[in-house]
Short mmCIF file of C-alpha atoms and ligand atoms in Angstrom, two decimals:
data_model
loop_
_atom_site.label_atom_id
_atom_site.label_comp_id
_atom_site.label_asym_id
_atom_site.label_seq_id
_atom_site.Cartn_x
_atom_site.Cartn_y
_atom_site.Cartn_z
CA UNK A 18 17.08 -11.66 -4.57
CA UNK A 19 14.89 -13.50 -1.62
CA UNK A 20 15.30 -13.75 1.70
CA UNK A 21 17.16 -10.52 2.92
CA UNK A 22 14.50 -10.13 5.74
CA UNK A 23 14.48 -14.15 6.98
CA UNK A 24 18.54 -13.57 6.89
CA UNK A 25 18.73 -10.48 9.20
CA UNK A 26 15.94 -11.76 11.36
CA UNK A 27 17.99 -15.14 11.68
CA UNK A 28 20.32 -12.75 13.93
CA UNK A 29 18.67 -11.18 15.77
CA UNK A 30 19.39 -8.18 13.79
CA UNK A 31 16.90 -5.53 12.00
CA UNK A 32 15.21 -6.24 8.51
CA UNK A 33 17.07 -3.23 7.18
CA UNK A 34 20.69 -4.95 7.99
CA UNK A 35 19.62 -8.40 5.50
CA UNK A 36 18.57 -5.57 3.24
CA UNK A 37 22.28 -4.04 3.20
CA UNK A 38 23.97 -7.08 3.40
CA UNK A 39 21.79 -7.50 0.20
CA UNK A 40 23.59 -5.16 -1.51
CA UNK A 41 26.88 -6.32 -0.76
CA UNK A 42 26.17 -9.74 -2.62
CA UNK A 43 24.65 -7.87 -4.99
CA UNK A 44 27.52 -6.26 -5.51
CA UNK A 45 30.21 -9.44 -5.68
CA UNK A 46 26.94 -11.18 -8.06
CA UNK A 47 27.51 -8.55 -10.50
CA UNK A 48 31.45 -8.92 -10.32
CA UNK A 49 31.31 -12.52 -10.41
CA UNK A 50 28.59 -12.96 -13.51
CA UNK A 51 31.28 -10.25 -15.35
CA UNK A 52 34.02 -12.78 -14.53
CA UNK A 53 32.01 -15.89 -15.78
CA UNK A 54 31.62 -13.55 -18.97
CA UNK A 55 27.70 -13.65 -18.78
CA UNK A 56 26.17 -10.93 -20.79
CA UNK A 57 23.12 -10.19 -19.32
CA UNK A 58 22.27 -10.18 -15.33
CA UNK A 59 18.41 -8.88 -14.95
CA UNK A 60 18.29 -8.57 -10.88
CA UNK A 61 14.70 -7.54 -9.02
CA UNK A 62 15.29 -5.05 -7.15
CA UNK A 63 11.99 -3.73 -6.14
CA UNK A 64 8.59 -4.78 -7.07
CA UNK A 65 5.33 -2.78 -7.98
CA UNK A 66 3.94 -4.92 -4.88
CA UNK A 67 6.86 -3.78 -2.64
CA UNK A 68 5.18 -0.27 -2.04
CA UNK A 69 2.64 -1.96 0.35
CA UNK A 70 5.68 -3.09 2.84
CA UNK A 71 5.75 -0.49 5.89
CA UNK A 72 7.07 2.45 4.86
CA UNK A 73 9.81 2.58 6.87
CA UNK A 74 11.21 -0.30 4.94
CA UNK A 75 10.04 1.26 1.47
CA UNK A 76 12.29 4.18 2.49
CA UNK A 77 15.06 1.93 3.71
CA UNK A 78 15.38 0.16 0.14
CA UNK A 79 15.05 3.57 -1.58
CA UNK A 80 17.72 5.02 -0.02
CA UNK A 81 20.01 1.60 -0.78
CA UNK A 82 19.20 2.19 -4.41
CA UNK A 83 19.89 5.44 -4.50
CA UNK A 84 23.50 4.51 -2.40
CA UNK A 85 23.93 1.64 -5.08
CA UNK A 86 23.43 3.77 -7.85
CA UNK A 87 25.64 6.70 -6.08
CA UNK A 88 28.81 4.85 -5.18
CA UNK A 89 29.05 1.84 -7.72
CA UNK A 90 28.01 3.71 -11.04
CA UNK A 91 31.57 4.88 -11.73
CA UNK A 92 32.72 1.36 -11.59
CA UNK A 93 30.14 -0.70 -13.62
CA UNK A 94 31.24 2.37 -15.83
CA UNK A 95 34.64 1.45 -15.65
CA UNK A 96 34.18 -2.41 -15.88
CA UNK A 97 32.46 -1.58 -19.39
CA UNK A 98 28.67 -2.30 -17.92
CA UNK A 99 25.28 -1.12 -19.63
CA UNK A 100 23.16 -0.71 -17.06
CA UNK A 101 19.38 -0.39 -18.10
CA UNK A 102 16.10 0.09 -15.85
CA UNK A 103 12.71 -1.93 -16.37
CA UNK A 104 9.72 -0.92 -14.71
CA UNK A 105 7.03 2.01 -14.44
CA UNK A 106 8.81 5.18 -14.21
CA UNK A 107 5.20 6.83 -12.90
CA UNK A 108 5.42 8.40 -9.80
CA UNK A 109 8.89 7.73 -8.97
CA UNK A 110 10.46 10.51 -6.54
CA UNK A 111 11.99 12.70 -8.53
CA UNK A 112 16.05 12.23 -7.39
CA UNK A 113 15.06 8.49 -7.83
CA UNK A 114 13.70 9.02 -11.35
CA UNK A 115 17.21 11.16 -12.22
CA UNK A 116 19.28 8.45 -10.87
CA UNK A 117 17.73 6.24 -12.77
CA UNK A 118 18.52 8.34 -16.38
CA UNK A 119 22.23 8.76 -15.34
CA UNK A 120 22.89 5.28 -14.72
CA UNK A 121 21.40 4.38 -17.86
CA UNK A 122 23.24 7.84 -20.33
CA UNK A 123 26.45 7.09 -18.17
CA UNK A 124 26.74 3.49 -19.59
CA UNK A 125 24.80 3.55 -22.85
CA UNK A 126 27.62 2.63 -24.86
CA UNK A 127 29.16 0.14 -22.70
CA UNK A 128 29.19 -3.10 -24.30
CA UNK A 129 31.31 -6.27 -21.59
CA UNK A 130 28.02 -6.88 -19.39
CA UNK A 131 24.30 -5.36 -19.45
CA UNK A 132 22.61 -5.27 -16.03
CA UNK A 133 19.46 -4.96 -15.99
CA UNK A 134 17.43 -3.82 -12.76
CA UNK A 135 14.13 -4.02 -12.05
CA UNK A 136 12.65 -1.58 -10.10
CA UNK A 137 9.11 -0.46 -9.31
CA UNK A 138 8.76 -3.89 -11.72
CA UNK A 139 5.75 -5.75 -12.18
CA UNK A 140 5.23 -8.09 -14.94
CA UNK A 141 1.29 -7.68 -15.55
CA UNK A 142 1.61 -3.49 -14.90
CA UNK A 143 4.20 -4.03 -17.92
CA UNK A 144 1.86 -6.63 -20.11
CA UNK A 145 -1.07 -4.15 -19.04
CA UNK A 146 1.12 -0.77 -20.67
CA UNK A 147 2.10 -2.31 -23.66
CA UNK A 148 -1.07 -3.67 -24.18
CA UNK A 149 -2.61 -0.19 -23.73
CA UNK A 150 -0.03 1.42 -25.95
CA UNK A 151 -0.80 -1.35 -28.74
CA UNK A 152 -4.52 -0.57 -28.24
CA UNK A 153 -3.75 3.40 -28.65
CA UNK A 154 -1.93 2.72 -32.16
CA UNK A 155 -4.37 0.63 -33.28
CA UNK A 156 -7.16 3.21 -32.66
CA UNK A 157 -5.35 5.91 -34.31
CA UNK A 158 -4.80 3.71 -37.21
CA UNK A 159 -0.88 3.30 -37.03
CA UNK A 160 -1.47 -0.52 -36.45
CA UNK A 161 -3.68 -3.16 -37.87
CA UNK A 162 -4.51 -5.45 -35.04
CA UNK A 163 -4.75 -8.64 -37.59
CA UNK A 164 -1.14 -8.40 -38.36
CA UNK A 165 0.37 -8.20 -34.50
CA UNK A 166 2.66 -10.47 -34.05
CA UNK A 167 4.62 -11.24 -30.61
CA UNK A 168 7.63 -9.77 -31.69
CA UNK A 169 5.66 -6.71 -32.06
CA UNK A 170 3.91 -7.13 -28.39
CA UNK A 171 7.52 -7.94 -27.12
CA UNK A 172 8.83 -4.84 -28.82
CA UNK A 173 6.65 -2.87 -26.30
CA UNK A 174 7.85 -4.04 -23.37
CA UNK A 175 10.16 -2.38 -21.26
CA UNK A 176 12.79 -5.42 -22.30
CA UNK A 177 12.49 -4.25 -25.55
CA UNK A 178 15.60 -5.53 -28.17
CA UNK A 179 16.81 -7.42 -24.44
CA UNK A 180 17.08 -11.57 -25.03
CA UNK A 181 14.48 -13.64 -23.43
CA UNK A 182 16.57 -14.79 -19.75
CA UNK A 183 18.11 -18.30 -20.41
CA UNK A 184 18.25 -19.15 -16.28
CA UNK A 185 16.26 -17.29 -13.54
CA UNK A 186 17.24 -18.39 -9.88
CA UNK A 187 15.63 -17.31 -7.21
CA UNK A 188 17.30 -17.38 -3.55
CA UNK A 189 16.04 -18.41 -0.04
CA UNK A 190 13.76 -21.55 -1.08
CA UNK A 191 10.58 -19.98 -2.09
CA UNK A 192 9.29 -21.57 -5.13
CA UNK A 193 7.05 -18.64 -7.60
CA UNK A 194 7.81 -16.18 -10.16
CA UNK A 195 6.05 -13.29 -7.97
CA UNK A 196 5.31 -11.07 -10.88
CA UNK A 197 8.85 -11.36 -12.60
CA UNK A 198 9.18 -11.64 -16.23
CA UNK A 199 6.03 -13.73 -17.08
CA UNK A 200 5.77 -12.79 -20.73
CA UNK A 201 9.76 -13.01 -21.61
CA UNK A 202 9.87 -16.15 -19.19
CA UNK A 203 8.11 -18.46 -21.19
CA UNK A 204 11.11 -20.63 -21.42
CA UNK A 205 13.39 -19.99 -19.11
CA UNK A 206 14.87 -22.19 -16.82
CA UNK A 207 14.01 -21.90 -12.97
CA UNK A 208 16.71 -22.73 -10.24
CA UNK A 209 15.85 -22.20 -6.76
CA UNK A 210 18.81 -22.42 -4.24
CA UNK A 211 17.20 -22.68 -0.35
CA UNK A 212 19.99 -20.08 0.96
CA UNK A 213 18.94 -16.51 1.57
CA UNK A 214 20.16 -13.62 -1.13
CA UNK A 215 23.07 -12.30 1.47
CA UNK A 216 24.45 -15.77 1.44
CA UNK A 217 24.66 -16.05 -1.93
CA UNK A 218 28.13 -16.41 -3.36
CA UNK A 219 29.75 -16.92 -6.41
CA UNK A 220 30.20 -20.58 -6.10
CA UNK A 221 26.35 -20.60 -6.04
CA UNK A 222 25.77 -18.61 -9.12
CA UNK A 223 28.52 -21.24 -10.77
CA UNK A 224 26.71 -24.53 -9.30
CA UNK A 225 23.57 -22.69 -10.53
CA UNK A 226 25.03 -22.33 -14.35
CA UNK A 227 26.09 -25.51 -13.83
CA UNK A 228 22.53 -27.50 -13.05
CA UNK A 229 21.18 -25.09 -15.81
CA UNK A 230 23.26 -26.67 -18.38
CA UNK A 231 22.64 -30.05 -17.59
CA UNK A 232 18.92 -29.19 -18.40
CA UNK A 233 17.50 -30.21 -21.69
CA UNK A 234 15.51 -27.28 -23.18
CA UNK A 235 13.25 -28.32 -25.70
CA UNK A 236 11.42 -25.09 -26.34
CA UNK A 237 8.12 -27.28 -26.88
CA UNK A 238 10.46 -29.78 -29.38
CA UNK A 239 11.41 -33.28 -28.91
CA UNK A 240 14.71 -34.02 -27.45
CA UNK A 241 17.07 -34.37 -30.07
CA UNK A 242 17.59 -38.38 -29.74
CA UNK A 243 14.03 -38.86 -30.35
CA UNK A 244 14.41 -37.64 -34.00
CA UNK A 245 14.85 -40.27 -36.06
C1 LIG B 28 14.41 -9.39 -0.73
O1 LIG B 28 14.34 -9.91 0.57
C2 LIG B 28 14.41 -7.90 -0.68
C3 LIG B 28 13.83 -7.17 -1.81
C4 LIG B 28 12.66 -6.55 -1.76
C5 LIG B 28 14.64 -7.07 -3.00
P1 LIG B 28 12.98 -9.85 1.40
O2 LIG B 28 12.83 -8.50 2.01
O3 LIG B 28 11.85 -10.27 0.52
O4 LIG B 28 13.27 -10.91 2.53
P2 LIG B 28 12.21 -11.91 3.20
O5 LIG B 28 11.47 -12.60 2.10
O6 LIG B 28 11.31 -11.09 4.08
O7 LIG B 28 13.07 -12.85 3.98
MG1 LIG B 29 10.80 -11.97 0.24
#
C-alpha cells in the first residue's frame, strides 16, 4: 500500500488525509479480494523502517490501526475472516500489542478469507529471529544443524503454516520489495500498478489477477511446451 503521502500531497491536503483515505481502500480491498474468493490477502501496513518517519506521522498511523482494528473487527468477524499479525511484537505500546491478540482470538476459527497484516514488519528482523531461535535450539541440543531443512527455517517465521504469496502488487509506481517478504517471496509474482494506494479500486486488484495469470511461472522449470 504505496503512495498515500504523494496522493494527499497531490491536493494540497495533509499527509495524514492520503493516510486515511488509505484505509478506506483498504477497507473496499479486503471486501473486494473476499468477493473474488481469494484466500489469503497479506497487506503492509507498517514497516520496522516506518518508526524513523516524524513522529507525528508514526502516531497518526498508530492511531488508524488501532481505529481499523476498533471499528472493522466485528465485521471481518462476521464476514468469516482470520485475521493474523506478522511482525516483531517487541516494544509495541501496550493497547497496540492487545489489539493485536483480540483481532487475532476473535477470528481464530474463521475459515472464508485470512488477512494477514504486517505491522512493525521487516523481512531481515524476521530472517534475523528465526535464525537466532534456530541457533538457540541447536545449542541446547534440540536441533542438529546438518539436518535443517527450509521447511524447518520457514516453520520459524512469523508466516509459519501461511502459503508462500502467489501475486504481490505494489501501488503508486515504485518498483522494490522494501523489506517485504524476501524469504517467502522467492517466487512470487510482482505487479506494480503506477496509481497511488487510495486510488486503488477493485477493478485494479481484478486487472492485477488478471496480468498475474497470464504469467508463466516456472518455479526454476522449463515451460511446459519445451518438454518433449
Ligand atoms: C503508504 O504510503 C503508507 C504506509 C506506511 C502504509 P506512504 O506514506 O509511503 O506514501 P508516499 O510514499 O509518501 O507517497
Ligand atoms: Mg511510500
Amino acid at each position: 500500500m504505496d503512495g498515500n503521502g504523494r496522493w494527499a500531497r497531490a491536493r494540497g491536503l495533509p499527509r495524514a488525509a492520503g493516510h486515511r483515505a488509505g484505509v478506506e481502500t483498504l477497507r473496499r480491498t479486503v471486501r473486494a479480494a473476499g468477493e473474488m474468493d481469494i484466500k489469503w490477502l497479506t497487506i503492509y501496513a507498517f514497516s520496522s523502517e516506518n518508526w524513523s518517519r516524524p513522529k507525528s506521522e508514526v502516531s497518526d498511523l498508530m492511531g488508524l490501526l488501532k481505529l481499523f482494528i476498533r471499528r472493522d473487527l466485528a465485521e471481518l468477524h462476521q464476514n468469516g475472516v482470520r485475521v493474523r499479525i506478522v511482525g516483531s511484537r517487541e516494544g509495541l505500546e501496550p493497547d497496540i500489542a492487545a489489539l493485536l491478540v483480540e483481532a487475532e482470538s476473535l477470528t481464530a476459527d474463521n475459515t472464508n478469507m485470512n488477512l494477514v497484516v504486517a505491522f512493525n514488519y521487516g523481512s531481515r528482523d524476521e530472517i534475523l529471529r528465526a535464525a537466532r531461535a534456530i541457533a538457540m535450539d541447536a545449542r541446547a541440543g534440540r536441533l542438529d544443524p546438518d539436518t535443517l531443512t527450509a521447511d524447518d527455517f520457514a516453520a520459524r517465521l512469523d508466516t509459519a503454516g501461511m502459503p508462500d504469496p502467489d501475486l504481490i502488487i505494489r501501488t503508486s509506481g515504485e518498483q522494490r520489495l522494501s523489506n517485504f517478504l524476501l524469504w517467502q517471496a522467492a517466487y512470487a509474482e510482482f505487479v506494480f500498478v503506477p496509481c497511488h494506494w487510495p486510488d486503488f479500486g477493485p477493478d485494479d486488484l481484478a486487472a492485477a489477477i488478471h496480468v498475474f495469470a497470464e504469467r508463466d511461472r516456472r518455479f526454476g522449470r522449463v515451460a511446459q511446451e519445451a518438454v518433449s
